[in-house]
CSV table of C-alpha atoms in Angstrom, one decimal:
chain,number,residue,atom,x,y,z
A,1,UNK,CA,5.2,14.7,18.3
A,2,UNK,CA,3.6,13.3,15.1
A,3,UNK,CA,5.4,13.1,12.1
A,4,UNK,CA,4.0,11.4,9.0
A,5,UNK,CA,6.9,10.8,5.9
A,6,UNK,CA,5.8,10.2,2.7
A,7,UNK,CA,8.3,8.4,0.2
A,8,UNK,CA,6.7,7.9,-3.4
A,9,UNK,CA,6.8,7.7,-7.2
A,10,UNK,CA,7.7,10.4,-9.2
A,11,UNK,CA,4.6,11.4,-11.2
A,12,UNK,CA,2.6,10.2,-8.4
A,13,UNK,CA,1.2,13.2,-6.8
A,14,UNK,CA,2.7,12.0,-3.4
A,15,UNK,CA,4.0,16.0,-2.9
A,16,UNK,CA,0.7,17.5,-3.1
A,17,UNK,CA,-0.9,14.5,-0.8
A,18,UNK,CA,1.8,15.4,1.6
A,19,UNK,CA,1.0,19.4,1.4
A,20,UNK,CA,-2.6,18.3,2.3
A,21,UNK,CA,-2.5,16.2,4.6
A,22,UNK,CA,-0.4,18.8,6.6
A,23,UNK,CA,-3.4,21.3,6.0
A,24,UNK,CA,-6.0,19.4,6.7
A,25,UNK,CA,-4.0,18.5,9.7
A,26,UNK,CA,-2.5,21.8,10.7
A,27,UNK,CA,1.3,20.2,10.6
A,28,UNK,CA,4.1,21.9,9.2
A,29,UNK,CA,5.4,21.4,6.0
A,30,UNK,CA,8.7,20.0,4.3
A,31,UNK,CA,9.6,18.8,1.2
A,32,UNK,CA,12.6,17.0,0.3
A,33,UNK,CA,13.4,19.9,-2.7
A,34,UNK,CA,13.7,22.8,0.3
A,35,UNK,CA,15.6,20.1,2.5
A,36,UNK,CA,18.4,19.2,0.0
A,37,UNK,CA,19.0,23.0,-1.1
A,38,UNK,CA,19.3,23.8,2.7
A,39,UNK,CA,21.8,20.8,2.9
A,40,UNK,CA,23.3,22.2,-0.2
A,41,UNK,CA,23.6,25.6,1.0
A,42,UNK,CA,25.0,24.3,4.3
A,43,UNK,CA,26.7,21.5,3.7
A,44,UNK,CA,30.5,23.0,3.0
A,45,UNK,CA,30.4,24.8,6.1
A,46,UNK,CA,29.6,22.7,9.2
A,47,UNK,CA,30.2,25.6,11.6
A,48,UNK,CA,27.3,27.4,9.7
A,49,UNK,CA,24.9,24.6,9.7
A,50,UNK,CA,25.4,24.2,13.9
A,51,UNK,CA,24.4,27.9,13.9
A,52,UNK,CA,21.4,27.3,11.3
A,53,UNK,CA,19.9,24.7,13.1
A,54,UNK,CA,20.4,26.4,16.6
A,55,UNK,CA,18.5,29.0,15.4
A,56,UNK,CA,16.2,27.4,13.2
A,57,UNK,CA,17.6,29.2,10.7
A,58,UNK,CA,16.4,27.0,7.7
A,59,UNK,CA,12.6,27.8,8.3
A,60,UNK,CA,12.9,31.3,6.7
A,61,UNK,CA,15.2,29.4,4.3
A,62,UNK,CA,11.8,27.9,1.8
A,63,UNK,CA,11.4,31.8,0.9
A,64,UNK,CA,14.7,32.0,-0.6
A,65,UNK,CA,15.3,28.8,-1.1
A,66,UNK,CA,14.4,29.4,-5.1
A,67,UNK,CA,16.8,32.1,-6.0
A,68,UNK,CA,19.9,29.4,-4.8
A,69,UNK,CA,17.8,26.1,-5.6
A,70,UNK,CA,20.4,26.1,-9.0
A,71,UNK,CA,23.7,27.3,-7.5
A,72,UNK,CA,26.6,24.6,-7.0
A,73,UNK,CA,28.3,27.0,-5.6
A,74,UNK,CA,28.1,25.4,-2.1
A,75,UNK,CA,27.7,21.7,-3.7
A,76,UNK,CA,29.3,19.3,-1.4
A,77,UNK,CA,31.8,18.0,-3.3
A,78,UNK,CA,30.5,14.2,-2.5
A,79,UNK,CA,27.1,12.6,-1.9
A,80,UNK,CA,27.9,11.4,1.3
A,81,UNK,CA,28.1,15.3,2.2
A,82,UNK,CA,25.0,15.9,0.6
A,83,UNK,CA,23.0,13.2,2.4
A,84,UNK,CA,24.8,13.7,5.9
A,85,UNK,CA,24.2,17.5,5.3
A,86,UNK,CA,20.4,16.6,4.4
A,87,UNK,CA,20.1,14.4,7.8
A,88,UNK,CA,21.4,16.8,10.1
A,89,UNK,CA,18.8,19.5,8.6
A,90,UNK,CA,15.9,16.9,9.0
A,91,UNK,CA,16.8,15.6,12.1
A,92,UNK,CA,17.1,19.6,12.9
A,93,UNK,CA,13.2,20.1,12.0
A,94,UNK,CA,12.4,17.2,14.5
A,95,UNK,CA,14.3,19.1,16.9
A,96,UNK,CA,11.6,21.7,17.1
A,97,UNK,CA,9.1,19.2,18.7
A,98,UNK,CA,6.2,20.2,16.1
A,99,UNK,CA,4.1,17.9,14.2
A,100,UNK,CA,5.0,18.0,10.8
A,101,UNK,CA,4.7,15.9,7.2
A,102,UNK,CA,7.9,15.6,5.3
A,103,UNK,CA,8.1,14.4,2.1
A,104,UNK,CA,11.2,12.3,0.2
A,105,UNK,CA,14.9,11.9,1.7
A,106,UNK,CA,14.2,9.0,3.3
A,107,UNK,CA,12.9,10.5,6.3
A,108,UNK,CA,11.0,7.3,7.2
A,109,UNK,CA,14.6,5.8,7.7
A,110,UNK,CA,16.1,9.2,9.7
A,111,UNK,CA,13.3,9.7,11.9
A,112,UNK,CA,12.7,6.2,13.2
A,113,UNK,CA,13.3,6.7,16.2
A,114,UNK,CA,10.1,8.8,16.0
A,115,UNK,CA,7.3,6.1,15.3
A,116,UNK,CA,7.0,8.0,12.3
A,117,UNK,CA,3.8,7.3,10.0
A,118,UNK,CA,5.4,6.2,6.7
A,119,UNK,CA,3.3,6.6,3.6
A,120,UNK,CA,4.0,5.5,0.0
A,121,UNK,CA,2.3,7.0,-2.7
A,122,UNK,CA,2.3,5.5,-5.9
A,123,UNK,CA,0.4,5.5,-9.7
A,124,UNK,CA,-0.3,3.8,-12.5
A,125,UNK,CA,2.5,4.1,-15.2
A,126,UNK,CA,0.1,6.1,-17.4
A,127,UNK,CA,-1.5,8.3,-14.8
A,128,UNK,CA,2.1,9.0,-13.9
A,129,UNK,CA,3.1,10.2,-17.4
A,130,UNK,CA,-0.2,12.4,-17.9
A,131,UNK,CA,0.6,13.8,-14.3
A,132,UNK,CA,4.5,14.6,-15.4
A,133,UNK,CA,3.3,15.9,-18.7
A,134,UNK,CA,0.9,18.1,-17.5
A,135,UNK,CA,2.9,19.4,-14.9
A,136,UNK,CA,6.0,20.0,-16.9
A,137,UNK,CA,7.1,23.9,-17.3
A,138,UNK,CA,6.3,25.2,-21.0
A,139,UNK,CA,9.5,25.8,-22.1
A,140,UNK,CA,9.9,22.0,-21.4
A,141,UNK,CA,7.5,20.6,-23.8
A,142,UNK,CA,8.1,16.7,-22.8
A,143,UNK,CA,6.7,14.4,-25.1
A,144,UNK,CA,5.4,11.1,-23.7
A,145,UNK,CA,8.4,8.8,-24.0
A,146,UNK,CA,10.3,11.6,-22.2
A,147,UNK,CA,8.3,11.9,-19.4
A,148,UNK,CA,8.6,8.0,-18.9
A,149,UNK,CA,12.4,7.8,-19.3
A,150,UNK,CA,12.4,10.8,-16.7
A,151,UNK,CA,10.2,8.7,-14.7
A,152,UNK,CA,12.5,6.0,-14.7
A,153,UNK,CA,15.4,8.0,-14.2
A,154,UNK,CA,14.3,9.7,-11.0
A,155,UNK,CA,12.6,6.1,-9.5
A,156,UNK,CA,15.6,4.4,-10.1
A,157,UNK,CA,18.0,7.6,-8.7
A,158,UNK,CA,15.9,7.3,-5.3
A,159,UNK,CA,16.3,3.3,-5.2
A,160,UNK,CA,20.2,3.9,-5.7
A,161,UNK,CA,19.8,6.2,-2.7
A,162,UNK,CA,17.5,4.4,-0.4
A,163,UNK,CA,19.7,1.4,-1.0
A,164,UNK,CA,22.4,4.0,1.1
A,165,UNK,CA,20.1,3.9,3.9
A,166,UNK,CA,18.9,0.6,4.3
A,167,UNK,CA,18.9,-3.3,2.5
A,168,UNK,CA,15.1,-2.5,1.9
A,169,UNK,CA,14.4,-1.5,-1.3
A,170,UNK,CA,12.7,1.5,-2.2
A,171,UNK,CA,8.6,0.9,-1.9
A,172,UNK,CA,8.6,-2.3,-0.5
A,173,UNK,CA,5.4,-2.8,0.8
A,174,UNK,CA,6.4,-3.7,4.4
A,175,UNK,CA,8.8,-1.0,4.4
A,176,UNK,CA,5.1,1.6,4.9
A,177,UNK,CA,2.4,1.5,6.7
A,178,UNK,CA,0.2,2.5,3.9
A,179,UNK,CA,0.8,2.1,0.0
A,180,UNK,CA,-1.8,4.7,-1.5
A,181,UNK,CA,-2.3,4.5,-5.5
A,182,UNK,CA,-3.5,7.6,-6.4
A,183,UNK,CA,-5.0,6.5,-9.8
A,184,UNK,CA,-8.0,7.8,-10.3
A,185,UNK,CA,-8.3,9.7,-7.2
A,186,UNK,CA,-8.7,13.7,-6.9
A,187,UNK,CA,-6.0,14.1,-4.5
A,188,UNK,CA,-8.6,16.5,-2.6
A,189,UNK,CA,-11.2,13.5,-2.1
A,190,UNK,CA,-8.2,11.2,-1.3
A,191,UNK,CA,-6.4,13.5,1.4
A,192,UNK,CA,-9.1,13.5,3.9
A,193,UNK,CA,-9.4,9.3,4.5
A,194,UNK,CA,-5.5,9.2,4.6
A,195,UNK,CA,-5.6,11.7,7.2
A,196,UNK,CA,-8.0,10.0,9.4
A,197,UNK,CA,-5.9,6.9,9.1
A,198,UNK,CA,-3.2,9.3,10.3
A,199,UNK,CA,-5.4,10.2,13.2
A,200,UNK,CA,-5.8,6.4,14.1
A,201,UNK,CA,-2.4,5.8,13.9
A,202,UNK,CA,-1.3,8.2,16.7
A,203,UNK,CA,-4.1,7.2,18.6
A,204,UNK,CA,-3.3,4.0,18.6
A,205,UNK,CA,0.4,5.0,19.0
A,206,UNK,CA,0.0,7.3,22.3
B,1,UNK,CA,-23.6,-2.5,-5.4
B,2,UNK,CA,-20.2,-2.2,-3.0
B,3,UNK,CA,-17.5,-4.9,-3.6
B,4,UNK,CA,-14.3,-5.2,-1.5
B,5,UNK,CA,-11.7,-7.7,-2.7
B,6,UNK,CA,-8.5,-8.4,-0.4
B,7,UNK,CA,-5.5,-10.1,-1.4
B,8,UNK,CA,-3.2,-10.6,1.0
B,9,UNK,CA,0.1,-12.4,2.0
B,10,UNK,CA,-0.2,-15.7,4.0
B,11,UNK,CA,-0.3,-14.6,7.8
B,12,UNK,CA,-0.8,-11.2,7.2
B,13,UNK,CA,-4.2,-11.3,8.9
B,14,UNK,CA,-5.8,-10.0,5.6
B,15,UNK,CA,-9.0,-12.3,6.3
B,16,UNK,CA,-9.5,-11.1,9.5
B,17,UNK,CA,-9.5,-7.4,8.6
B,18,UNK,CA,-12.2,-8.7,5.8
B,19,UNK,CA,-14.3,-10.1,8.2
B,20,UNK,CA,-14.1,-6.9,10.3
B,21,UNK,CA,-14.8,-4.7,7.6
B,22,UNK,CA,-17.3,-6.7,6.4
B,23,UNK,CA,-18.8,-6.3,10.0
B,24,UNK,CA,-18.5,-2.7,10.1
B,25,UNK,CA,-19.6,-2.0,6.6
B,26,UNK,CA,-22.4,-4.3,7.3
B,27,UNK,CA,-21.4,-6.1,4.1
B,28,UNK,CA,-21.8,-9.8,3.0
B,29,UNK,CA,-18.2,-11.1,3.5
B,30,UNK,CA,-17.3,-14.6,1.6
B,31,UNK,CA,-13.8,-15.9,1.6
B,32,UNK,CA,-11.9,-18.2,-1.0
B,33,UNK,CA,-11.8,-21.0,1.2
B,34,UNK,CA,-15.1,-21.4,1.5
B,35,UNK,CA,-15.6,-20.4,-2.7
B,36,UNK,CA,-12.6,-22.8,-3.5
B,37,UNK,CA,-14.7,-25.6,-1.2
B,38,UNK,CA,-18.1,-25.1,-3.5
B,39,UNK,CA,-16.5,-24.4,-6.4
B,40,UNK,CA,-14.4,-28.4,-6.2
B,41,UNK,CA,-17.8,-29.8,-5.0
B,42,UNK,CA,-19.5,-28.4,-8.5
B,43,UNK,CA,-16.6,-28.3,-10.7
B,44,UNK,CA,-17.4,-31.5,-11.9
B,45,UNK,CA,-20.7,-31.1,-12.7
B,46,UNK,CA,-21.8,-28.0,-15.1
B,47,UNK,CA,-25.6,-28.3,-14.4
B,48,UNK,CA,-25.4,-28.6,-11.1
B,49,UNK,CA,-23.4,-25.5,-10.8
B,50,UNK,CA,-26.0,-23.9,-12.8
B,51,UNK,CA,-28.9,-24.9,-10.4
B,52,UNK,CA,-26.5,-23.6,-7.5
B,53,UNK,CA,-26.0,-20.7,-9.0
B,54,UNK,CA,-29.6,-20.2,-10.0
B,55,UNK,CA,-31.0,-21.0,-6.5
B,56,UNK,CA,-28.3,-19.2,-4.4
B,57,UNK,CA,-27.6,-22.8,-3.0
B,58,UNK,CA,-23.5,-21.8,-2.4
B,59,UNK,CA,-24.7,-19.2,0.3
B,60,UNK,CA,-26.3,-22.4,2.7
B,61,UNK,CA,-23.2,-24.0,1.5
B,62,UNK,CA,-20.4,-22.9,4.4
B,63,UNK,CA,-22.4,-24.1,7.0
B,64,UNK,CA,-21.6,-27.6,6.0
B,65,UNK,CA,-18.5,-27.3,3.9
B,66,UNK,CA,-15.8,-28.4,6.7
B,67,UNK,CA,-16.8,-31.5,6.7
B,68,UNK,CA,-16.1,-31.7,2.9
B,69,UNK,CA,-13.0,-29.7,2.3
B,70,UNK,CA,-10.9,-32.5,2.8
B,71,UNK,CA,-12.4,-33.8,0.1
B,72,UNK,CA,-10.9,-35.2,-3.4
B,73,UNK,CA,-14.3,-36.6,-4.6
B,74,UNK,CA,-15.4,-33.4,-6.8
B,75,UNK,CA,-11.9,-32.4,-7.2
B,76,UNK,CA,-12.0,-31.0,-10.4
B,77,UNK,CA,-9.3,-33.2,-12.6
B,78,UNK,CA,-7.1,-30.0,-13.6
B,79,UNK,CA,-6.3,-26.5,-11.9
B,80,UNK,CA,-8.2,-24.5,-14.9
B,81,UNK,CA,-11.7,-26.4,-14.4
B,82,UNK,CA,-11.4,-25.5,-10.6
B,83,UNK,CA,-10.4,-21.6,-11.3
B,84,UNK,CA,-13.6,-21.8,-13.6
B,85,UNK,CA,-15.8,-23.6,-11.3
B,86,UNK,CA,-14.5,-20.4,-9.0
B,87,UNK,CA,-14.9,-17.7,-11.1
B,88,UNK,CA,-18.2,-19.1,-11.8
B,89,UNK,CA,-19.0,-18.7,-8.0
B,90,UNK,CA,-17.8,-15.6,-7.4
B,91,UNK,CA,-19.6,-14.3,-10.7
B,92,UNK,CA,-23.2,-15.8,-8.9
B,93,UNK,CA,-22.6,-13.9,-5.8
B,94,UNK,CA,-21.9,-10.6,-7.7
B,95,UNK,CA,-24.8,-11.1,-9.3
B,96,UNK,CA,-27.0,-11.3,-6.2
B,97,UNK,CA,-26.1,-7.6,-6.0
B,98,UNK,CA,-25.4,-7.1,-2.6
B,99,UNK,CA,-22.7,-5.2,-1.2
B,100,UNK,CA,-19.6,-7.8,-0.2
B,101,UNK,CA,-15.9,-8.1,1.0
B,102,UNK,CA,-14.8,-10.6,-0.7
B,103,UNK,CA,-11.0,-12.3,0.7
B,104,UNK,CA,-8.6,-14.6,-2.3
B,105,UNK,CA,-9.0,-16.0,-5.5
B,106,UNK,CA,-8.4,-13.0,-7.7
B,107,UNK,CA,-11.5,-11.6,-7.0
B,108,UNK,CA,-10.5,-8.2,-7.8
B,109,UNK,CA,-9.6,-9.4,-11.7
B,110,UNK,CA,-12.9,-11.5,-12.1
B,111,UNK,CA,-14.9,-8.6,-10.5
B,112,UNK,CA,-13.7,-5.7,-12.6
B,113,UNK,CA,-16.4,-4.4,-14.3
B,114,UNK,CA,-18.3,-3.4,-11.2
B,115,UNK,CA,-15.0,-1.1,-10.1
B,116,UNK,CA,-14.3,-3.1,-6.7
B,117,UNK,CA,-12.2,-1.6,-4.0
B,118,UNK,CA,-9.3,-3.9,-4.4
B,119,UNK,CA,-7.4,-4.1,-1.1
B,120,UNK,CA,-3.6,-5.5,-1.0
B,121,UNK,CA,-2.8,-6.6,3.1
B,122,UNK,CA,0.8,-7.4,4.1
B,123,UNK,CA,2.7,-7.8,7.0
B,124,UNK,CA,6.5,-7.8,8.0
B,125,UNK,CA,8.0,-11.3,7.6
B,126,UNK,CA,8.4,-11.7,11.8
B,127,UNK,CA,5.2,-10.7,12.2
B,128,UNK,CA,3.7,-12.8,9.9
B,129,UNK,CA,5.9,-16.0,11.2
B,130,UNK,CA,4.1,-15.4,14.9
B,131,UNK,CA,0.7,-15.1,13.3
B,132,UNK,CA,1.3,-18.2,11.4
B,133,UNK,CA,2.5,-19.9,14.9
B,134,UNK,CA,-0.3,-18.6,17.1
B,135,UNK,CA,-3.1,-19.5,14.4
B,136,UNK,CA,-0.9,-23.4,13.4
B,137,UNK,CA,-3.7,-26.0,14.8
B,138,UNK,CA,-2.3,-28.0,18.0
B,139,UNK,CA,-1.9,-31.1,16.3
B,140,UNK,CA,0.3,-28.9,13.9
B,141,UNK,CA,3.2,-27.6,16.3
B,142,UNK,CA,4.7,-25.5,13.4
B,143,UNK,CA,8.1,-24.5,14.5
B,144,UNK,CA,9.5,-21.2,13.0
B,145,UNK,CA,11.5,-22.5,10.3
B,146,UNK,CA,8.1,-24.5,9.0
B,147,UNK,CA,5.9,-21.4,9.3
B,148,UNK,CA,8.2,-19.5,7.2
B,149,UNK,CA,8.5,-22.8,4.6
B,150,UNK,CA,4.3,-22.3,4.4
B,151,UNK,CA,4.1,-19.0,4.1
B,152,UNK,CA,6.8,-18.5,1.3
B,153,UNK,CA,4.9,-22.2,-0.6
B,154,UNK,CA,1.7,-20.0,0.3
B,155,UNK,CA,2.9,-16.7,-1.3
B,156,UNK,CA,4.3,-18.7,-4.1
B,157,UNK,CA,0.8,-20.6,-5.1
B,158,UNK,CA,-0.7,-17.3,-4.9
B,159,UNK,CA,1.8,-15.5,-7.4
B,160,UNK,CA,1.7,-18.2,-9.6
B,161,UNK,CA,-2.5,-18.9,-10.0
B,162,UNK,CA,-2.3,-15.0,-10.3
B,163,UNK,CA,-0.3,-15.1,-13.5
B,164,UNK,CA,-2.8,-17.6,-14.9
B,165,UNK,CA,-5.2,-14.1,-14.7
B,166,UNK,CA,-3.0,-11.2,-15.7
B,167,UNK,CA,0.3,-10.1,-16.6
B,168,UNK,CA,0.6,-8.2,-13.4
B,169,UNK,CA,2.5,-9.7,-11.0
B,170,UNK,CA,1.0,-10.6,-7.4
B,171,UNK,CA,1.1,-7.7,-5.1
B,172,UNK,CA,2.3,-4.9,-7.9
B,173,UNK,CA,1.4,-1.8,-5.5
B,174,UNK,CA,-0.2,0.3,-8.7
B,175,UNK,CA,-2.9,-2.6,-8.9
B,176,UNK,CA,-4.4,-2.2,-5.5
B,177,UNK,CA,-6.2,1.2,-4.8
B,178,UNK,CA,-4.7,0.7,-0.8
B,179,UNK,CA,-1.9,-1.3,0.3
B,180,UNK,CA,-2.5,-2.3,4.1
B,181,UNK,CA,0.9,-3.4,6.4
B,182,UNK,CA,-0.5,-5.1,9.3
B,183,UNK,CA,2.3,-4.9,11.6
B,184,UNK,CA,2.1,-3.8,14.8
B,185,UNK,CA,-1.8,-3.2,15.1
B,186,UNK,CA,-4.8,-4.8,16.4
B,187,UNK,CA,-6.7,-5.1,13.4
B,188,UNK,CA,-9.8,-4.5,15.8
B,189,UNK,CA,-8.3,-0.6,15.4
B,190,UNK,CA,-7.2,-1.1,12.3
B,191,UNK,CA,-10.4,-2.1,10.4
B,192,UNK,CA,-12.0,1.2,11.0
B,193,UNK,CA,-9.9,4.0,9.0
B,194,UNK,CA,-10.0,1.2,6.2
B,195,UNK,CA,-13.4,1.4,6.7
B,196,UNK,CA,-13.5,5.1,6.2
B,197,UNK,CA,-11.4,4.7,3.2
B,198,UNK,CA,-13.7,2.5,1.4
B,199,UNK,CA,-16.4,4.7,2.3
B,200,UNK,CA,-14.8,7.9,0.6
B,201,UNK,CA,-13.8,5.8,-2.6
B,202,UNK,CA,-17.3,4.4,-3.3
B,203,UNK,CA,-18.9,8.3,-2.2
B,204,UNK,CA,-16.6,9.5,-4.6
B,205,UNK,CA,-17.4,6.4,-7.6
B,206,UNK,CA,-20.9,6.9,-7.2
């Protein structure tokens, strides 16, 4: 089984590498916004994730997923709920023995036991506010300094996580096998080189 | 022209992966020891830089220049007349316009304006210790505890001359377009998705 993880910056772009890579590669698909509401959906009842991962319940879950995505109603009522609730579901998709990407949750730290590929993706602090700003919904209307307190915000949220995990802080360099910078890049010119590294990778691996 | 600059972290095996891409790119490859050993011998004497510069004479230069590494006689008599004396080099074999890799001494900063590939190689701290103890001459016998002394005096040196350049710290992921974590491959397999890479970024410049 091949997995590549991809841990980044926010504003990076590191979602849509991930999205395609997994095309160009023809691996499934998981990001860490479906995982967590699964985990949140599930993660009260423990009896009814058992049953959802048995079944693979949570892969007709990403259709739905949008009309709960801003429910608390099944919230755990503690992070540690949250993130054990969010393991179980990831180590659930590894379960199914398919090649996948998977991007955020510190999947690179869950799924080690897999040889995973792990990829960070990072940007420039600029190309990381025009990517925020242009990506923001309209009724958002972020100015410039908002979109880099945000920034911070959410990069310093998934160091205070990661630091759960492991003593390695969050984008280390020796933490990945690959840190990409997108700067600059079209992310459809950059997917196609990362995936070949991919490629080499698990050849190498195997 | 296509310019490659790697930095990389003592023991990382950065100059090795140079040398290979170099040799699959079919690329001039230079490294800073060998720029750091012309650029002493000259640094003390402007015109005769020039005339080196002029005539090429640096490239005949690393045939003989082991036997004068050692050497204090040109030493230039403070660190910023060397970095000159370097950047001076470095400018000269730009200006031959060929395509290059080019390993150390900030080449990626003094190269800029021709929009290098800058390349940023690491390694895991163990893995970098038995590189450092495989490549430790005979006479050396570096035990463990010595290799990692050199590397982390190495990595320090490097950090530091870096700052003399730019306010970017040494090894900031965002100011390398790829970040390369040597452990665990042959860089014989490695060299050639990096290869790839570098291919798609200048396709894609040009």
């Amino acid at each position: 089984m091949k997995i590549i993880t991809i841990s980044r910056e926010f504003g990076s772009g590191g979602r849509e590498l991930g999205r395609r890579l997994a095309d160009i590669l023809d691996y499934d698909y998981y990001d860490g916004e479906i995982i967590t509401a699964v985990a949140k959906k599930i993660g009260m009842n423990e009896a009814y994730l058992e049953k959802m991962l048995e079944n693979h319940g949570w892969q007709s879950f990403s259709i739905s997923y949008h009309s709960t995505f801003h429910s608390t109603q099944y919230f755990p009522n503690d992070m540690v709920s949250l993130l054990l609730a969010q393991k179980r579901v990831i180590e659930g998709i590894a379960a199914l023995g398919k090649n996948f990407v998977i991007v955020g949750r510190n999947a690179d730290l869950i799924l080690k036991a897999y040889y995973p590929l792990n990829l960070f993706v990072c940007a420039e602090m600029d190309a990381r506010i025009r990517r925020c700003m242009e990506r923001a919904k309209p009724e958002e209307q972020l100015t410039e300094k908002e979109c880099l307190r945000k920034i911070k915000q959410i990069d310093k949220a998934r160091a205070q996580t990661r630091a759960i995990y492991s003593e390695w802080e969050w984008g280390r360099r020796d933490a990945y096998h690959l840190t990409v910078n997108t700067t600059g890049w079209n992310l459809k010119e950059l997917a196609p080189p990362v995936a070949e590294f991919a490629e080499c990778y698990f050849a190498r691996r195997l």
